[in-house]
PDB file of C-alpha atoms in Angstrom:
ATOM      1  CA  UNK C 160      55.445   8.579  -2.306  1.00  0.00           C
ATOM      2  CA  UNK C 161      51.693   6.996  -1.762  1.00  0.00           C
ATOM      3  CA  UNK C 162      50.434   6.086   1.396  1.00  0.00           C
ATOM      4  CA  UNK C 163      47.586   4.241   2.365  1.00  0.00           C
ATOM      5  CA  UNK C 164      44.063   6.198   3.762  1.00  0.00           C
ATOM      6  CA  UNK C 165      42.953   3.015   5.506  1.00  0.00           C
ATOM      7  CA  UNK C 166      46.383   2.634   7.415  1.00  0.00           C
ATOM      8  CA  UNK C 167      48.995   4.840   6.828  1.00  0.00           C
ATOM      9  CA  UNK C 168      51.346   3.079   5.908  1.00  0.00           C
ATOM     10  CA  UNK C 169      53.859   4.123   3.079  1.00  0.00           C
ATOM     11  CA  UNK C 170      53.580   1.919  -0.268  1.00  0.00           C
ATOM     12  CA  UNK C 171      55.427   1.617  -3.241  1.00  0.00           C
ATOM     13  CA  UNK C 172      54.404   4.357  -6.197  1.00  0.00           C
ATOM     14  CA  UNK C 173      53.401   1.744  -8.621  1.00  0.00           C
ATOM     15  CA  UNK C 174      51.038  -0.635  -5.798  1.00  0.00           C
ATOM     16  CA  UNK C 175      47.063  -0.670  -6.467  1.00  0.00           C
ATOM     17  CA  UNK C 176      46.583  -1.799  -2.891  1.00  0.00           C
ATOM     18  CA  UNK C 177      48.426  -1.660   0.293  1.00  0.00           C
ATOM     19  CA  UNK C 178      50.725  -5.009   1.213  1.00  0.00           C
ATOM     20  CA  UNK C 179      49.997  -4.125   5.086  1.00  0.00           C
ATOM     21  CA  UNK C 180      46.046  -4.021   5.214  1.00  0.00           C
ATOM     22  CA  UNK C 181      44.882  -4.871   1.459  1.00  0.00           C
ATOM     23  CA  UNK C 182      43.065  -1.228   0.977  1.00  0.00           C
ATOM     24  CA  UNK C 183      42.621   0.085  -2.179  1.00  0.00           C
ATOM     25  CA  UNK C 184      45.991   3.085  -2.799  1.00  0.00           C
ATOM     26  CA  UNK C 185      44.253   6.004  -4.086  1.00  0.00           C
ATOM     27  CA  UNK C 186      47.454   8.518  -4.870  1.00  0.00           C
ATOM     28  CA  UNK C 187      48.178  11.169  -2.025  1.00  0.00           C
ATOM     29  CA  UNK C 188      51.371  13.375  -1.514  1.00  0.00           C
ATOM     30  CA  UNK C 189      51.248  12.747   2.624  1.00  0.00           C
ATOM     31  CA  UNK C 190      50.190   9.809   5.052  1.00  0.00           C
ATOM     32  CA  UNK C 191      47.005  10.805   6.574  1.00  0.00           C
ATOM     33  CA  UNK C 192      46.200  12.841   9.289  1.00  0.00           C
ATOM     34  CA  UNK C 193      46.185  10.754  12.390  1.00  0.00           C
ATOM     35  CA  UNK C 194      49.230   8.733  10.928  1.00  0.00           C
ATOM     36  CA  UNK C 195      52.627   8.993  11.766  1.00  0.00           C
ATOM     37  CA  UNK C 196      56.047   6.295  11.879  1.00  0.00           C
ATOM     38  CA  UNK C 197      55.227   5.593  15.480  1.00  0.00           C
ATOM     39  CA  UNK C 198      51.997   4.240  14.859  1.00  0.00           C
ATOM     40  CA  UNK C 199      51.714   3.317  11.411  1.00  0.00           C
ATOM     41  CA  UNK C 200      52.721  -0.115  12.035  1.00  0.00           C
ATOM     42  CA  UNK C 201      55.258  -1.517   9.535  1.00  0.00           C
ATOM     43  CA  UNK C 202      58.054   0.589  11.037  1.00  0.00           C
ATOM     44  CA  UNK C 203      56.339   0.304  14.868  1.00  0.00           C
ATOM     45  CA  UNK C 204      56.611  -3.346  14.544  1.00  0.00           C
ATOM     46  CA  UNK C 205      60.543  -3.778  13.607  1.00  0.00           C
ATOM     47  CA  UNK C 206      60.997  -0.593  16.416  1.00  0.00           C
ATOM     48  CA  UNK C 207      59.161  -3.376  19.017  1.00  0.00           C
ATOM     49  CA  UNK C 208      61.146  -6.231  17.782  1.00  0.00           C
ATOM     50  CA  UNK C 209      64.553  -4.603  17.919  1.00  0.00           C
ATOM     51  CA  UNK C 210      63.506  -3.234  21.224  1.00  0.00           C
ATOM     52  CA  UNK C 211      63.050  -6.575  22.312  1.00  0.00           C
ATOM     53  CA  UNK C 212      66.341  -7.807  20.833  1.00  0.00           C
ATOM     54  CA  UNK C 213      68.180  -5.526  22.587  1.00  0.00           C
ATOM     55  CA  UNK C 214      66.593  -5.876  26.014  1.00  0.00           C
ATOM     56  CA  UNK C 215      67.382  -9.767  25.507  1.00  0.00           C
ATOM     57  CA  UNK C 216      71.265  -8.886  24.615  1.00  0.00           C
ATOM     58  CA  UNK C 217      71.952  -6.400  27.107  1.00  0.00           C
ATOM     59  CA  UNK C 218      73.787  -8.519  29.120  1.00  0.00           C
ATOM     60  CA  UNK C 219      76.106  -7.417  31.816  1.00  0.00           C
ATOM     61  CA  UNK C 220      79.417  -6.783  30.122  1.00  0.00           C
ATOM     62  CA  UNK C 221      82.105  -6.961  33.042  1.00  0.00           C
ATOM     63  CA  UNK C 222      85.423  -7.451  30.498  1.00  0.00           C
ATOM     64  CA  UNK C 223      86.773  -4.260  32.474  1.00  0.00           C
ATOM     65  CA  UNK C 224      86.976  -6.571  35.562  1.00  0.00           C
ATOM     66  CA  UNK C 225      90.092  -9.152  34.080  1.00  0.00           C
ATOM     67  CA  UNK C 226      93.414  -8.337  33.299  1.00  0.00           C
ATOM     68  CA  UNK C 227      94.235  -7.758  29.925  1.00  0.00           C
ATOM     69  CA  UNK C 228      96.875 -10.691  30.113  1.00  0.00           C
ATOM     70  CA  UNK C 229      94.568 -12.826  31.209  1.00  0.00           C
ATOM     71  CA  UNK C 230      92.411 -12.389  28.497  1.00  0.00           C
ATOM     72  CA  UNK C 231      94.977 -13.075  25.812  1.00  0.00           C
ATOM     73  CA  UNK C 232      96.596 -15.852  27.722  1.00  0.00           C
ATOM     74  CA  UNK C 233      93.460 -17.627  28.526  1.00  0.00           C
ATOM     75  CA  UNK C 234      91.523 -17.040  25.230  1.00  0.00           C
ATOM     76  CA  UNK C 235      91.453 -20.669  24.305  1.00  0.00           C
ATOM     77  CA  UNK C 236      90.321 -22.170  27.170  1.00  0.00           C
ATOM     78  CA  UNK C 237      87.495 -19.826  27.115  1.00  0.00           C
ATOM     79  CA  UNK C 238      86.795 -20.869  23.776  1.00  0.00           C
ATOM     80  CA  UNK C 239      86.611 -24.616  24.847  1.00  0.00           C
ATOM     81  CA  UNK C 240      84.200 -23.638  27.649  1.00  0.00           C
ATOM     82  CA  UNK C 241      81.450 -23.557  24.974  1.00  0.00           C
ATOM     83  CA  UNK C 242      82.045 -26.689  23.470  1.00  0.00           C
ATOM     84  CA  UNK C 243      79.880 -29.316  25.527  1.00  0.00           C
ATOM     85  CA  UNK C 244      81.809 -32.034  27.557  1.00  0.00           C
ATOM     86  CA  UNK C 245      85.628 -29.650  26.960  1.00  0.00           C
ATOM     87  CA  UNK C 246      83.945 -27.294  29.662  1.00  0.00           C
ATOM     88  CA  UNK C 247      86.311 -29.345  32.056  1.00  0.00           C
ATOM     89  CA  UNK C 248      89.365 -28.662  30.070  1.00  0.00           C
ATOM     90  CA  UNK C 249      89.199 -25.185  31.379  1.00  0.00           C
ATOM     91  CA  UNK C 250      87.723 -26.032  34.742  1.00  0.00           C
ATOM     92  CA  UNK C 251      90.847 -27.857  35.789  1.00  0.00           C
ATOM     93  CA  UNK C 252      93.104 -26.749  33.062  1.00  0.00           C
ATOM     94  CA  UNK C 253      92.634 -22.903  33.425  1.00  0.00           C
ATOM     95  CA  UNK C 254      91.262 -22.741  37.628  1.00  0.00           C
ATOM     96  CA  UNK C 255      93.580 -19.668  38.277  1.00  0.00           C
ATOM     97  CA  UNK C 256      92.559 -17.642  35.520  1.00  0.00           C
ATOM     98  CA  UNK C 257      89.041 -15.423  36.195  1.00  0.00           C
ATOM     99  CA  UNK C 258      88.368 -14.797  32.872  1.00  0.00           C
ATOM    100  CA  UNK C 259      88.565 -18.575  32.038  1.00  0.00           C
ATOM    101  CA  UNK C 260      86.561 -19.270  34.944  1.00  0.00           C
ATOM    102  CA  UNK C 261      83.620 -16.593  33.964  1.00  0.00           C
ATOM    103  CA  UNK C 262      84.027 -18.364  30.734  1.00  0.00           C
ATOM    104  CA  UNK C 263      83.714 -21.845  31.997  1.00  0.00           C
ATOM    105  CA  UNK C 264      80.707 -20.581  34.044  1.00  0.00           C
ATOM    106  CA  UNK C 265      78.780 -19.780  30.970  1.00  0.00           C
ATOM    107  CA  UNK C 266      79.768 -22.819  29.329  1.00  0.00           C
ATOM    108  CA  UNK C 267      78.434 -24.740  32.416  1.00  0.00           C
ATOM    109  CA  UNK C 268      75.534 -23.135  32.326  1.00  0.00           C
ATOM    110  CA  UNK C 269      74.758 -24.167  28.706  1.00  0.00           C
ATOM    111  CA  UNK C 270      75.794 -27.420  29.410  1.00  0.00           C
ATOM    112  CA  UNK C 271      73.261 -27.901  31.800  1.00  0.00           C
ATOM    113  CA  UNK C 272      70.834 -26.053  29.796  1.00  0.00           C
ATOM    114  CA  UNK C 273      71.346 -28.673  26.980  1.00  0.00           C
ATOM    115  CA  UNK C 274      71.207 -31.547  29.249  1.00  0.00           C
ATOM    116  CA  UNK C 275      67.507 -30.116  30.439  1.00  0.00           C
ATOM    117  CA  UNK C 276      66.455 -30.361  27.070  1.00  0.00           C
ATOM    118  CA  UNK C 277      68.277 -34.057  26.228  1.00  0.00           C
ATOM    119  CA  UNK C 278      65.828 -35.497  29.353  1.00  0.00           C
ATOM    120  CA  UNK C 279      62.756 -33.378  27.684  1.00  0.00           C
ATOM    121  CA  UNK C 280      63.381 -35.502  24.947  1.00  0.00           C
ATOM    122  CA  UNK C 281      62.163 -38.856  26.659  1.00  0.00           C
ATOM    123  CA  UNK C 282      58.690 -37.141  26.810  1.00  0.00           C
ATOM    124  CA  UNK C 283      56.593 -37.980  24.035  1.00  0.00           C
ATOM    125  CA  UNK C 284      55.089 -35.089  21.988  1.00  0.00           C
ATOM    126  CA  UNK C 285      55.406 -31.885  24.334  1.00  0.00           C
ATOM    127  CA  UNK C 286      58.863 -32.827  25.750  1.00  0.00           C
ATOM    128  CA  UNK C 287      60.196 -33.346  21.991  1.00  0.00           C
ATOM    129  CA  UNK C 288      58.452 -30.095  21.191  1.00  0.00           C
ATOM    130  CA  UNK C 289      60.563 -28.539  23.796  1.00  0.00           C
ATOM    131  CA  UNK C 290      63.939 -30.232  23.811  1.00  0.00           C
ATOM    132  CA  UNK C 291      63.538 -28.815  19.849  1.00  0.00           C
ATOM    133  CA  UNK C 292      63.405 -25.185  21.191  1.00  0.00           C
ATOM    134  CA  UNK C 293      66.103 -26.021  23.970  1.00  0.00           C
ATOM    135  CA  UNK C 294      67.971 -26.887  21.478  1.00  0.00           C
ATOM    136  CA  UNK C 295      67.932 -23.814  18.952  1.00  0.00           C
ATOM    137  CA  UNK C 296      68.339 -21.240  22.500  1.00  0.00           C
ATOM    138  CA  UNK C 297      71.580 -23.619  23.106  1.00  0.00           C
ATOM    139  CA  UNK C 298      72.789 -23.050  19.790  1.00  0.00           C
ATOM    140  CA  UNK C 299      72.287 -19.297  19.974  1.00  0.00           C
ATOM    141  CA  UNK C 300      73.930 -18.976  22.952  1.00  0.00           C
ATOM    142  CA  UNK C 301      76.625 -21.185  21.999  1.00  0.00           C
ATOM    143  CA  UNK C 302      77.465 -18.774  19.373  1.00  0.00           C
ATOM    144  CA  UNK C 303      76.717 -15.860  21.363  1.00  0.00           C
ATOM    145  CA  UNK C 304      79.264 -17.568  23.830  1.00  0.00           C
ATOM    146  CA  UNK C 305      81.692 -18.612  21.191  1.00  0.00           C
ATOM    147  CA  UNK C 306      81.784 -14.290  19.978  1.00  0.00           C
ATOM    148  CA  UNK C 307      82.480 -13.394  23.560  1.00  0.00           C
ATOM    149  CA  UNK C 308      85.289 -15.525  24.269  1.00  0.00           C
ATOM    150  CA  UNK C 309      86.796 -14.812  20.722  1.00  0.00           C
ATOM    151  CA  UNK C 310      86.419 -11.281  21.005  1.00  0.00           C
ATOM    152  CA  UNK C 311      88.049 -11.549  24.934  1.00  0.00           C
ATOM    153  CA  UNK C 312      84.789 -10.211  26.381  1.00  0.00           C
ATOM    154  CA  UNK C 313      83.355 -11.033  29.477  1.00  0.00           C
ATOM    155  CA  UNK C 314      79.842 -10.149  28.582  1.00  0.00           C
ATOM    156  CA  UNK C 315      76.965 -12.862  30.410  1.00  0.00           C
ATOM    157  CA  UNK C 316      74.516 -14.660  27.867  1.00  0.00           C
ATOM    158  CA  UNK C 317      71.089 -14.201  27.789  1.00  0.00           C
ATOM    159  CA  UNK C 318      68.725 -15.986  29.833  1.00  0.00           C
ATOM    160  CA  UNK C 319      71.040 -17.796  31.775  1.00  0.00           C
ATOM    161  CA  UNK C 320      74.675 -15.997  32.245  1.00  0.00           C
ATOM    162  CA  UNK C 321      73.546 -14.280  35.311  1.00  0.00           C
ATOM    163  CA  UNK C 322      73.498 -17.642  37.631  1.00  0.00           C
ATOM    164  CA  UNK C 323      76.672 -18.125  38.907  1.00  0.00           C
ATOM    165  CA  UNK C 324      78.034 -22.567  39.814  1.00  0.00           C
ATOM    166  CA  UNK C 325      81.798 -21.405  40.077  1.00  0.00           C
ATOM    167  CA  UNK C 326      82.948 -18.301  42.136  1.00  0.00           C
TER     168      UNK C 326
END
């Protein structure tokens, strides 16, 4: 394997230059003194990301906390907690169960969340700019959301599951 004197970074046998900073490959049996995975760059970069990724995901999981026959019983309504306006199916429909409630709480939460960026909207330029990014975090979480209640896990969504509207 080659690696590249000007960064480090590994490259493939066959390149004449390296894809991460352009220098010329001259052929070399180890990465350069100096250079190692941590701070070479290619491989420090998706470390950083999925770093990032999982500090944004690691959500409170409290699934321990409900009965196990609540869970199955009350799977659905969870399920409809995530779909827009049928959060109140489960608010009225499901009030005695905690898990549907922690479920509907979530789904409130990305209600409102939505609704935030549907009133962005009505500003010109910036507000459509960011009722466009509400928008794809909404969807995220609604399938983050939508995976959790499937699965029967309480886990909170990014962002916004750790505000609580019901108790």
């Amino acid at each position: 394997m080659k690696y590249c004197v000007s960064c480090g970074n590994p490259v493939d046998d066959s390149a004449k230059f390296c894809t991460v900073c352009g220098a010329e490959i001259k052929p070399t049996d180890e990465a350069p003194k100096g250079f190692t995975a941590e701070n070479t760059g290619g491989e420090a970069r998706e470390s950083k990301v999925d770093e990032a990724i999982n500090r944004l995901t690691n959500t409170a999981d409290t699934t321990s906390d409900y009965a196990v026959d609540d869970i199955n019983n009350n799977r659905l309504m969870a399920i409809l907690a995530y779909i827009g306006i049928l959060v109140l199916v489960p608010l009225f429909a499901a009030k005695d169960s905690p898990f549907a409630r922690f479920h509907t709480n979530q789904g409130l939460l990305l209600l409102i969340l939505h609704l935030i960026g549907w009133v962005l909207s009505f500003i010109p330029y910036i507000g459509w700019v960011a009722c466009g990014i509400i928008n794809v975090v909404c969807f995220v979480l609604f399938i983050l959301g939508l995976i959790n209640a499937v699965r029967g896990d309480a886990k909170e969504l990014p962002l916004i599951g750790k505000y609580r509207i019901l108790k």
